[in-house]
mmCIF file of C-alpha atoms and ligand atoms in Angstrom:
data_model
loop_
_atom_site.group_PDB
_atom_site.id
_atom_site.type_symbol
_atom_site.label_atom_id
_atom_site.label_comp_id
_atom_site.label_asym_id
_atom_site.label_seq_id
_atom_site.Cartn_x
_atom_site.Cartn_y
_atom_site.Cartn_z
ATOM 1 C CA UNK A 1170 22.821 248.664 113.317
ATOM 2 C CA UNK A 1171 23.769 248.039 116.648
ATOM 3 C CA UNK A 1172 27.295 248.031 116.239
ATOM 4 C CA UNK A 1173 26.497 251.385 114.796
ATOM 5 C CA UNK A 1174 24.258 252.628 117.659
ATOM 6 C CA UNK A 1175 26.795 251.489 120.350
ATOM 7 C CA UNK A 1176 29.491 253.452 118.997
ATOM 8 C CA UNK A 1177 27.831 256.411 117.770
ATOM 9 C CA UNK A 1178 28.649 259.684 119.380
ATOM 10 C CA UNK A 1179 25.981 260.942 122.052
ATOM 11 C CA UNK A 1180 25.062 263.736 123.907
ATOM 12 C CA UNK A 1181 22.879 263.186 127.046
ATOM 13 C CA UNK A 1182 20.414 266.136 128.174
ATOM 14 C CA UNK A 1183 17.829 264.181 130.914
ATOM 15 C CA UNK A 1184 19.882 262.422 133.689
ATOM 16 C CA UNK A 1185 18.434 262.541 137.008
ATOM 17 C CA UNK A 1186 21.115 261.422 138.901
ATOM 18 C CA UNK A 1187 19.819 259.881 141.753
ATOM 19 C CA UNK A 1188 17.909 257.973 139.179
ATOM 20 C CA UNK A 1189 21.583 256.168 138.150
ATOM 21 C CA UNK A 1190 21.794 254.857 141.323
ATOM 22 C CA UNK A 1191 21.916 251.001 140.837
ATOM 23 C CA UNK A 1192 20.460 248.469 143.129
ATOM 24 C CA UNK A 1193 24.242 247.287 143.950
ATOM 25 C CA UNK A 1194 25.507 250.682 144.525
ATOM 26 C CA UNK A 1195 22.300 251.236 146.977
ATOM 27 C CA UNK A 1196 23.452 248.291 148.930
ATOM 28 C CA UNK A 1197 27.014 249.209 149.365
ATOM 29 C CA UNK A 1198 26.061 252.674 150.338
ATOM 30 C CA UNK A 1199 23.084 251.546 152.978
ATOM 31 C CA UNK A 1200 25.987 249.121 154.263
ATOM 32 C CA UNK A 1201 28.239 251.769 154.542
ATOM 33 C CA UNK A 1202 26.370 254.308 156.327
ATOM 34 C CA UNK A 1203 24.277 251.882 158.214
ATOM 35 C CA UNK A 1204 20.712 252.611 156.835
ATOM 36 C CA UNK A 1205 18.306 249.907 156.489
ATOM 37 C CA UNK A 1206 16.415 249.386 153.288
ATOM 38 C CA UNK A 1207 13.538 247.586 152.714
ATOM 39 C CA UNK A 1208 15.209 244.092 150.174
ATOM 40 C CA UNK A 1209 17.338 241.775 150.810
ATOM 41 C CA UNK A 1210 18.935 241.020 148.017
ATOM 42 C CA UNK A 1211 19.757 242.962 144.478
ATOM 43 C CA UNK A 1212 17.306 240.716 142.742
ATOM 44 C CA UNK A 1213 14.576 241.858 145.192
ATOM 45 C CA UNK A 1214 15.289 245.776 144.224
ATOM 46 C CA UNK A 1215 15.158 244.732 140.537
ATOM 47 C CA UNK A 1216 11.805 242.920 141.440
ATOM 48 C CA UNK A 1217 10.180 246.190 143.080
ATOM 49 C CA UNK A 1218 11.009 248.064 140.066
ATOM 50 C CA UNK A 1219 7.517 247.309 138.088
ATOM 51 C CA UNK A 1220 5.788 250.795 137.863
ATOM 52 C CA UNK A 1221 2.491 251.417 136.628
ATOM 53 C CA UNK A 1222 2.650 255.556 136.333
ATOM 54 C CA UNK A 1223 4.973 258.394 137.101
ATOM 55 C CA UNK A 1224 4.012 258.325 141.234
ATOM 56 C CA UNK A 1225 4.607 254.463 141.621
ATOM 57 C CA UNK A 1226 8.554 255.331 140.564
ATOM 58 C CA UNK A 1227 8.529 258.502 142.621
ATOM 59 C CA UNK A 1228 7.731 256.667 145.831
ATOM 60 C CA UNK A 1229 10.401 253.773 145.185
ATOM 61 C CA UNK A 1230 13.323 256.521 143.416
ATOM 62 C CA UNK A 1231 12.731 258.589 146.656
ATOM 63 C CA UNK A 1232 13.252 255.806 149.170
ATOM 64 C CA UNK A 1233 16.459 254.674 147.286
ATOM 65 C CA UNK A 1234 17.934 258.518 147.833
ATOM 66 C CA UNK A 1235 17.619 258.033 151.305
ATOM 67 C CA UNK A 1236 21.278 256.025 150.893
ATOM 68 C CA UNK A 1237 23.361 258.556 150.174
ATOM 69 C CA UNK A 1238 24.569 261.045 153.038
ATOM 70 C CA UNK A 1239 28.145 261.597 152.474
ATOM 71 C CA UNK A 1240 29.801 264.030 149.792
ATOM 72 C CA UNK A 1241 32.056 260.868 148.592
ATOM 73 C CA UNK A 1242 28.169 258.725 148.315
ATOM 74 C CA UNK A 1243 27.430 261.763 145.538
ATOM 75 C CA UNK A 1244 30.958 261.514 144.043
ATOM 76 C CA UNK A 1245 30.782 257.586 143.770
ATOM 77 C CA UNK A 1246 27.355 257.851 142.222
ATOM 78 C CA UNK A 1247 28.287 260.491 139.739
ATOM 79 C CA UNK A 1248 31.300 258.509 138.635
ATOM 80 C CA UNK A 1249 29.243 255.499 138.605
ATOM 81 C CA UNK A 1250 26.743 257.086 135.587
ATOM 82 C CA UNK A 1251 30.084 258.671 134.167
ATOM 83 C CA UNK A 1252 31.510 255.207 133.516
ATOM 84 C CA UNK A 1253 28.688 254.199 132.000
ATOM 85 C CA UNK A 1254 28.417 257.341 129.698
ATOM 86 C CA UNK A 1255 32.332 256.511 128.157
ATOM 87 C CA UNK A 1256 31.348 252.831 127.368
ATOM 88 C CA UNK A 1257 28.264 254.110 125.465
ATOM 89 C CA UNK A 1258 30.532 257.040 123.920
ATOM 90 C CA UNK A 1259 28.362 260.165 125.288
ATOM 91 C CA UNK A 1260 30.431 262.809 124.677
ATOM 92 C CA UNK A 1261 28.511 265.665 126.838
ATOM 93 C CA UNK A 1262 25.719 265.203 129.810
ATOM 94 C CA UNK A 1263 23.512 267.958 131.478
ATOM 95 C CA UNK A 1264 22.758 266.214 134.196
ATOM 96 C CA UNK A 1265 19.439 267.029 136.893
ATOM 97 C CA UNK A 1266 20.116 266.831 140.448
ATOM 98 C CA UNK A 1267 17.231 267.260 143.462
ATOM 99 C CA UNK A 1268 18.545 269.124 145.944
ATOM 100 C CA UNK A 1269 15.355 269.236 148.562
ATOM 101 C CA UNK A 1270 15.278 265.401 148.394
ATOM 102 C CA UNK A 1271 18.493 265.331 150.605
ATOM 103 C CA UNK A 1272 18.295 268.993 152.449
ATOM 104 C CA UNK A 1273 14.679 267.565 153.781
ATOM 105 C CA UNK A 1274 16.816 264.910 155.437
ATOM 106 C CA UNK A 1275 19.329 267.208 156.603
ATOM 107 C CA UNK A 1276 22.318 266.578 154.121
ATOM 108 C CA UNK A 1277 23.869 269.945 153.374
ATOM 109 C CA UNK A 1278 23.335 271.634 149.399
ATOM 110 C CA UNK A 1279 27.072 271.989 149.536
ATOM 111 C CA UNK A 1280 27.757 268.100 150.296
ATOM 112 C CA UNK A 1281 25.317 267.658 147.056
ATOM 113 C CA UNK A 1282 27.357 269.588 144.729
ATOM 114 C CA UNK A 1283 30.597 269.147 146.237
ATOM 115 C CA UNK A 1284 30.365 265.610 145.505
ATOM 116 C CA UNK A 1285 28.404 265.874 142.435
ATOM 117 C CA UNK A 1286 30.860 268.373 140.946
ATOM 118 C CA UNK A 1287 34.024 266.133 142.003
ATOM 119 C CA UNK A 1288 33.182 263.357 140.201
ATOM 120 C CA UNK A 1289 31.945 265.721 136.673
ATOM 121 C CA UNK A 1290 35.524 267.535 137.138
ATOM 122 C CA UNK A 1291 37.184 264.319 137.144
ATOM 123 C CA UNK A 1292 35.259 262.784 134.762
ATOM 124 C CA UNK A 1293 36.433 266.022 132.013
ATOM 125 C CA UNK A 1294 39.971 265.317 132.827
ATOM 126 C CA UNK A 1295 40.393 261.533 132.585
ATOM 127 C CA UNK A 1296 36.982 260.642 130.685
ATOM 128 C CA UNK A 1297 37.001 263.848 128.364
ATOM 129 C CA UNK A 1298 33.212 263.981 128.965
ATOM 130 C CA UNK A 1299 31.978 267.572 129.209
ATOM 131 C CA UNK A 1300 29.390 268.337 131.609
ATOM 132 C CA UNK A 1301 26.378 270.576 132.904
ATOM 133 C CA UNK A 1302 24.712 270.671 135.890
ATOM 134 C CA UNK A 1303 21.040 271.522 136.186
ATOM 135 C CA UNK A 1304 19.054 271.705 139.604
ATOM 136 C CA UNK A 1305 15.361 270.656 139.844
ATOM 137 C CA UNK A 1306 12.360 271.886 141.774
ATOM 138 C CA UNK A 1307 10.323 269.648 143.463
ATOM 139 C CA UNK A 1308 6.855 270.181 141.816
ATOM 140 C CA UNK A 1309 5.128 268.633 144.678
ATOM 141 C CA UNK A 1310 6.747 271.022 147.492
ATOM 142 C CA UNK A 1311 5.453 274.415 147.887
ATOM 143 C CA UNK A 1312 6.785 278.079 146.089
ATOM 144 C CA UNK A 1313 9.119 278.725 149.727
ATOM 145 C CA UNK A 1314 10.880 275.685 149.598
ATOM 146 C CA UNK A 1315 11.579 276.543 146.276
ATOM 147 C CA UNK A 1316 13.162 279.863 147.045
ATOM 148 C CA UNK A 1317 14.933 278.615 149.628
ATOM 149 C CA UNK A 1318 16.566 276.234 147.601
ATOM 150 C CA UNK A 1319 17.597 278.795 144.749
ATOM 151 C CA UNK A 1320 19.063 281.070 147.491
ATOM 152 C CA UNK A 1321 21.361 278.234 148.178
ATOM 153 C CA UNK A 1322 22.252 277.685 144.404
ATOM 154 C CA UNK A 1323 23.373 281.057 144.252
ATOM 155 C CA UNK A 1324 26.556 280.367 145.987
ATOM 156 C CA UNK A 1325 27.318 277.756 143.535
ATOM 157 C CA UNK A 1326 26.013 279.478 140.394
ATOM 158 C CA UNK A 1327 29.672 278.746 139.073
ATOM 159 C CA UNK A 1328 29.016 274.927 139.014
ATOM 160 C CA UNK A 1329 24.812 274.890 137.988
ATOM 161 C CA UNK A 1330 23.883 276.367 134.670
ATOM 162 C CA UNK A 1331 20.006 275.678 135.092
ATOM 163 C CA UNK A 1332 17.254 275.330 137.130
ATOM 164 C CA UNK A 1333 14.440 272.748 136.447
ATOM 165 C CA UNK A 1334 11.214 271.622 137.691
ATOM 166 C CA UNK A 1335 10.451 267.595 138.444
ATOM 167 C CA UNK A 1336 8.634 265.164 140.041
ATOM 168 C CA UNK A 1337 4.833 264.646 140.124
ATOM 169 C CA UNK A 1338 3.357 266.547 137.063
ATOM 170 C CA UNK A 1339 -0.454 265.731 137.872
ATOM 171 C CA UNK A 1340 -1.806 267.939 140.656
ATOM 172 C CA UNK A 1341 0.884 270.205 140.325
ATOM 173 C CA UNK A 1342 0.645 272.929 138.093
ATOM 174 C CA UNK A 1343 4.065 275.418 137.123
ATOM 175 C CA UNK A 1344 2.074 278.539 138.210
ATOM 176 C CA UNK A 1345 3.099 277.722 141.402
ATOM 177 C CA UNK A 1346 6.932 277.979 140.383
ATOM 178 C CA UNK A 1347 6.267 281.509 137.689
ATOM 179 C CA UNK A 1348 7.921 283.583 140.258
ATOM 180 C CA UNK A 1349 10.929 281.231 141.323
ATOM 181 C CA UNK A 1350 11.801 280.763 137.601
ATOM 182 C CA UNK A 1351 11.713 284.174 137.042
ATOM 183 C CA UNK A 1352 14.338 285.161 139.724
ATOM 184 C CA UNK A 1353 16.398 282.424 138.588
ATOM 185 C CA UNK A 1354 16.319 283.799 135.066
ATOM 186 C CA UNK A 1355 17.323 287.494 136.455
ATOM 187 C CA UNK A 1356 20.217 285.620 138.387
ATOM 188 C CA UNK A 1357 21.530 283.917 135.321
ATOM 189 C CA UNK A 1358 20.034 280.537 135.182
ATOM 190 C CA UNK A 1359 18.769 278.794 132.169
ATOM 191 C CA UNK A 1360 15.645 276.749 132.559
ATOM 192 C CA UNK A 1361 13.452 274.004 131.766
ATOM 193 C CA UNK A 1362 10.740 271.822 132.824
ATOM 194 C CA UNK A 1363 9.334 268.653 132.993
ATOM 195 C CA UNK A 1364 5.618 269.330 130.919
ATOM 196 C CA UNK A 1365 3.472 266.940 129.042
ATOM 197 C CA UNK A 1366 5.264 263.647 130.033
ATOM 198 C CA UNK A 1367 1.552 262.576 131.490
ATOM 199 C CA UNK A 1368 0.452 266.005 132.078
ATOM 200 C CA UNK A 1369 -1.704 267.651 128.828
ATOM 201 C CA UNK A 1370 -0.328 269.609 126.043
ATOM 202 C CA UNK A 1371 -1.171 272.588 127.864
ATOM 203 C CA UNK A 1372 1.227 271.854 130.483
ATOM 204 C CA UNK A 1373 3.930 272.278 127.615
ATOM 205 C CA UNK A 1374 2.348 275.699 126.875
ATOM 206 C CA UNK A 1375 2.470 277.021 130.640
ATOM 207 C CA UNK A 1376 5.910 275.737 131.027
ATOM 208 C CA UNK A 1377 6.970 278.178 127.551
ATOM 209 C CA UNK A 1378 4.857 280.602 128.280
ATOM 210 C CA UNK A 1379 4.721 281.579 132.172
ATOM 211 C CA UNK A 1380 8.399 279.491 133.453
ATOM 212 C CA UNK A 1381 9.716 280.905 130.071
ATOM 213 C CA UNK A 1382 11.977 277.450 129.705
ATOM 214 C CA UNK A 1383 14.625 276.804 126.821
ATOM 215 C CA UNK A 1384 13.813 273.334 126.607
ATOM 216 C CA UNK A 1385 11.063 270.749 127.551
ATOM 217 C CA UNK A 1386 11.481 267.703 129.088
ATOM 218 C CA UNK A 1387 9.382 264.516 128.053
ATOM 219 C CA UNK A 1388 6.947 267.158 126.211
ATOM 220 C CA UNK A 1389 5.606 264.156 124.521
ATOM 221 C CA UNK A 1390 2.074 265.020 124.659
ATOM 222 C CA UNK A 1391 2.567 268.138 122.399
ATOM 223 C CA UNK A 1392 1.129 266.116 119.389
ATOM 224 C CA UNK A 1393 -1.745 266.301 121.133
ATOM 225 C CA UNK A 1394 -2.183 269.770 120.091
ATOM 226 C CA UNK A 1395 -1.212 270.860 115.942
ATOM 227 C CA UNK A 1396 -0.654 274.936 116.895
ATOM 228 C CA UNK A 1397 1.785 273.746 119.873
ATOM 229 C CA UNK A 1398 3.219 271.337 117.778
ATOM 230 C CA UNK A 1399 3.796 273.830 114.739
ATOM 231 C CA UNK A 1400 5.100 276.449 117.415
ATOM 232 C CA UNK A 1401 7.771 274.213 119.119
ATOM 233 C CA UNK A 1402 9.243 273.277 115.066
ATOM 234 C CA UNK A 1403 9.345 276.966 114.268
ATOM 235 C CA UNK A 1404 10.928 278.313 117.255
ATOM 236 C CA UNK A 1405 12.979 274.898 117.338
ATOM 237 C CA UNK A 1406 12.480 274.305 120.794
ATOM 238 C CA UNK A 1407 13.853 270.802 121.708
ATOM 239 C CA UNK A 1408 11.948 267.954 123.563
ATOM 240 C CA UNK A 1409 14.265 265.875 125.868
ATOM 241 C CA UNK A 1410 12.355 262.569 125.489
ATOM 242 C CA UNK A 1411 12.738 259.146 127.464
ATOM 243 C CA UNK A 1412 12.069 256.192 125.324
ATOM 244 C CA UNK A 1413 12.431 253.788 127.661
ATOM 245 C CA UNK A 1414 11.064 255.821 130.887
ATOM 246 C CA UNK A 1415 7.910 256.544 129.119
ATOM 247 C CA UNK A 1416 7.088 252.681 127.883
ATOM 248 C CA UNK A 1417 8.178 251.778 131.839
ATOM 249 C CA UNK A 1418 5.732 254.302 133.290
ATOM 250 C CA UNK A 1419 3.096 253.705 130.939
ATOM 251 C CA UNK A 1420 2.825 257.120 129.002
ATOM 252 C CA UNK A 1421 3.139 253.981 125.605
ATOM 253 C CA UNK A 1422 1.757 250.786 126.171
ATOM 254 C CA UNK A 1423 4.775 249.859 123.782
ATOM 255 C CA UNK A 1424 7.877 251.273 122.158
ATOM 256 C CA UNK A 1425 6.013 250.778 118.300
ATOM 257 C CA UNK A 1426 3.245 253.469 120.118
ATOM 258 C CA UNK A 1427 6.066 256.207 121.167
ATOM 259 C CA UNK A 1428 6.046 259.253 119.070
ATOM 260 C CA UNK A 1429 9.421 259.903 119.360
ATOM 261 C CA UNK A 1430 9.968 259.105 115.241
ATOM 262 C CA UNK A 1431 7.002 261.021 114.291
ATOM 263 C CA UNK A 1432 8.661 263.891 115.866
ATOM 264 C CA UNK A 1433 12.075 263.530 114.810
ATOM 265 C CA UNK A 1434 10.484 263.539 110.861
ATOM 266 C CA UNK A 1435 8.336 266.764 111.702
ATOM 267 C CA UNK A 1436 11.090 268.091 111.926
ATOM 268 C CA UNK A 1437 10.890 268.656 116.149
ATOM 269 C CA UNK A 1438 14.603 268.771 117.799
ATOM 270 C CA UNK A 1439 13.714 265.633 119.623
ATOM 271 C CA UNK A 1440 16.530 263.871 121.375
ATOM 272 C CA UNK A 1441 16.886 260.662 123.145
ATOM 273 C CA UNK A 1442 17.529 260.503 126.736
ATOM 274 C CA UNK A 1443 17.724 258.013 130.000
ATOM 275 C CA UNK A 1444 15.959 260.040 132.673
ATOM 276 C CA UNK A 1445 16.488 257.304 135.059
ATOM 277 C CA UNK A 1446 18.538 254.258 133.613
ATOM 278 C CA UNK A 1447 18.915 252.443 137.174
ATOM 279 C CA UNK A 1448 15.518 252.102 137.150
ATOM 280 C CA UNK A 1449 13.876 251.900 133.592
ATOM 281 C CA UNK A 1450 16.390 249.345 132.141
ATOM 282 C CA UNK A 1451 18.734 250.855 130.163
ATOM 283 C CA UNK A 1452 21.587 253.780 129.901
ATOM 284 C CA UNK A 1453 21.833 255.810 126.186
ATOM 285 C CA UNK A 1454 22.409 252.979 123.936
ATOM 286 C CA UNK A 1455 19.617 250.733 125.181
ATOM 287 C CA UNK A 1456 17.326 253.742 124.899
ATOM 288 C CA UNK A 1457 18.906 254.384 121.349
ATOM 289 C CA UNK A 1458 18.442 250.736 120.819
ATOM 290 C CA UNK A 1459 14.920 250.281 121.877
ATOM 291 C CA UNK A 1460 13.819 253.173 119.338
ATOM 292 C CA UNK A 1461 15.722 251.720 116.537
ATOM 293 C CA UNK A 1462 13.666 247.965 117.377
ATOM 294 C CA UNK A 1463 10.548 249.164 117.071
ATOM 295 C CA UNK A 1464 10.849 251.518 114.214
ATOM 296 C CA UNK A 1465 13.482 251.072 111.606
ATOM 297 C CA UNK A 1466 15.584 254.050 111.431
ATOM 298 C CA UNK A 1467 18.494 255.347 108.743
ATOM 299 C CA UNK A 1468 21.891 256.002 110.311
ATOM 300 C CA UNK A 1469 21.760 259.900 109.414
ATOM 301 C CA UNK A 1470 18.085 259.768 111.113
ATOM 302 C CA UNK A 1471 19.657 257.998 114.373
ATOM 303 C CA UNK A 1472 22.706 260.596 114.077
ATOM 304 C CA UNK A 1473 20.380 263.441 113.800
ATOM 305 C CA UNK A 1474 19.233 262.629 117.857
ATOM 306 C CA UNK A 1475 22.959 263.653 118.595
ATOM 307 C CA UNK A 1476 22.713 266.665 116.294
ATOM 308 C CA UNK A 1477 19.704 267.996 117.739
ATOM 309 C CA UNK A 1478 21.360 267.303 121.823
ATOM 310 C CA UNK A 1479 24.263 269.326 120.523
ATOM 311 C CA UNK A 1480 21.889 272.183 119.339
ATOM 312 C CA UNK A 1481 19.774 272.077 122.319
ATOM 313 C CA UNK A 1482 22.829 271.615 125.077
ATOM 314 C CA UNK A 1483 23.542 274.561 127.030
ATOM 315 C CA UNK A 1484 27.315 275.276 125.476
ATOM 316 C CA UNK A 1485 28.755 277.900 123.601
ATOM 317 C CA UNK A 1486 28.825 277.452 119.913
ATOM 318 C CA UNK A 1487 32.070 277.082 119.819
ATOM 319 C CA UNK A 1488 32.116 273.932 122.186
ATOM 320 C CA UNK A 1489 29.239 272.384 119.875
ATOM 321 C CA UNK A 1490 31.536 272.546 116.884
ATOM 322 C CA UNK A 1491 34.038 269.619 117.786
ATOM 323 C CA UNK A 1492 30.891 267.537 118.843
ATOM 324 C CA UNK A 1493 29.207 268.116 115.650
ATOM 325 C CA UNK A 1494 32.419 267.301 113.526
ATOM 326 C CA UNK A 1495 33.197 264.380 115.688
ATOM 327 C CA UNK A 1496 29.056 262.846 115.327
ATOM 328 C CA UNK A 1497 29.043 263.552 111.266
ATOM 329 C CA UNK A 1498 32.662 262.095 110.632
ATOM 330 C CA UNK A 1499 30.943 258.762 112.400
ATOM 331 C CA UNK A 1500 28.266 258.982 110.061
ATOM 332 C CA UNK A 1501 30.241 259.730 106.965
ATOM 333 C CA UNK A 1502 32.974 256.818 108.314
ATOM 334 C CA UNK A 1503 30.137 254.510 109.430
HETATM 335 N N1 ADE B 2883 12.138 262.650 138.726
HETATM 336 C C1 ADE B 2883 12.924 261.662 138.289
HETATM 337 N N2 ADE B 2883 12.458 261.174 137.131
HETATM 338 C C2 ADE B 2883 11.336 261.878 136.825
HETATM 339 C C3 ADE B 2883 10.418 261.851 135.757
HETATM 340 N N3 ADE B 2883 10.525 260.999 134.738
HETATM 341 N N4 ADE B 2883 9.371 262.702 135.793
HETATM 342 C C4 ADE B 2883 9.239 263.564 136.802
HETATM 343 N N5 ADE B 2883 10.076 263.631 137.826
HETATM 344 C C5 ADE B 2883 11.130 262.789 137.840
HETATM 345 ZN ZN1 ZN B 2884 13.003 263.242 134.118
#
């Protein structure tokens, strides 16, 4: 089975990039550009990296951004995660970037996606990996900085499909981001939003209902609720869930507790995602791995997470049609 897993096809929707960045990768860049970070040694990163809820990660993930300054720090990081994506055959990423984590420390939006963009062009022509790009709201920053930061996305709407909203879900409700979303949509934009990943079930609701999103992310917590459960199957809204983030930050105790199954067999378009593999322990195979440990899955069930990315990906049908022949000739060959 994990012969099978490794090789099968896979389409990644919930990629914070700076959450790729790798403890040896932070070192060479702080080297580099001569910033000083708080370990001395690989091993001591990896050490640090024991979380015990969403805002214990936030603190650490936003000190390790603090690295990268340069456009070719962005590129190197983004072909970093793309290298990793062709040995674990991931055909397609939609990948989250935070822009007001490096224009707070004075690092230009356009160095962001110049760099980021580099690297995703590159990795189409020699990787043939297809790629999005999505940019996230800070939750925890206020409505202006918001709109500030979507007025610089417009010059770039060529290279971002999405917006999205991140970071600390507790204290921070979406009404705050309503109107933001709203003028993103009018421009264009597709959306979605972190909601129920240790926020309530009615976080999940608000995000639908007032941010209008096409897809959740975590959105875990929906079971929580039967009518928001029954709504997200019928209008086949798709979940972009984390195994291995969630058992890390301690939404599960354990992998055998994650819903994740239960929702794939309701029938949910679940999918299976890294969210933030430098720092949870694992890129798309270990997540598809961990799943597949702690509850035994049929190879059409494990190709049906692929199947449901390709549905809920932000391409044209006619892209999705060589990614869905290419995932069920694997499972008819496999
Ligand atoms: N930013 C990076 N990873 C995140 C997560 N899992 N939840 C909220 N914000 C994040
Ligand atoms: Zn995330």
């Amino acid at each position: 089975m994990k012969k099978f897993i490794q090789s099968l096809p896979k389409v990644e929707l919930h990629l914070h990039i700076e959450g790729s960045l790798e403890p040896e990768l932070m070192f060479e860049l702080a080297k580099r550009n001569k910033i000083a970070i708080p370990f001395n040694s690989h091993e001591e990163v990896r050490a640090a990296y024991n979380f015990h809820n969403l805002q214990s990660f936030l603190d650490i993930y936003y000190q390790g951004a603090n690295v990268l300054i340069h456009e070719q720090d962005f590129f190197d990081l983004t072909w970093a995660y793309l290298l990793r994506c062709k040995a674990d055959h991931v055909m397609h990423t939609e990948i989250f970037f935070d822009p007001q984590t490096h224009t707070a420390r004075g690092i230009a939006f356009d160095t962001v996606v110049k760099g980021i963009d580099r690297a995703l062009t590159r990795g189409h022509e020699e990787l043939a990996i297809s790629s999005k790009l999505i940019m996230c709201f800070l939750r925890h920053l206020d409505e202006e900085s918001a709109f500030i930061t979507l007025n610089q996305a417009l010059a770039h709407k060529d290279k971002i499909i999405a917006v999205g909203l991140d970071s600390s879900e507790i204290g921070n409700p979406v009404q705050k981001f309503e109107r933001v979303f709203k003028k993103a949509i009018d421009h264009g934009f597709k959306s979605v939003a972190h909601a129920g990943e240790e926020g309530p079930a009615s976080n999940i609701r608000d995000a639908l209902e007032l941010l209008k999103v096409d897809r959740v992310d975590h959105g875990v917590r929906c079971t929580e609720d039967p009518a928001l459960l029954a709504q997200l199957i019928a209008q086949k809204i798709p979940l972009t869930v984390c195994p291995l983030s969630n058992t890390k930050l301690k939404v599960y105790k354990n992998m055998t507790e994650h819903n994740i199954v239960e929702l794939l067999r309701h029938g949910v378009c679940v999918t299976i995602n890294s969210d933030d593999p430098a720092y949870f322990g694992g890129y798309m195979t270990d997540n598809f791995i961990a799943v597949a440990d702690a509850h035994p899955l049929s190879k059409a069930e494990l190709a049906q997470f692929t199947v449901n990315a390709i549905h809920a990906s932000f391409i044209s049908e006619q892209e999705k049609q060589p990614l869905l022949q290419r995932t069920l000739d694997y499972l008819e060959q496999n």
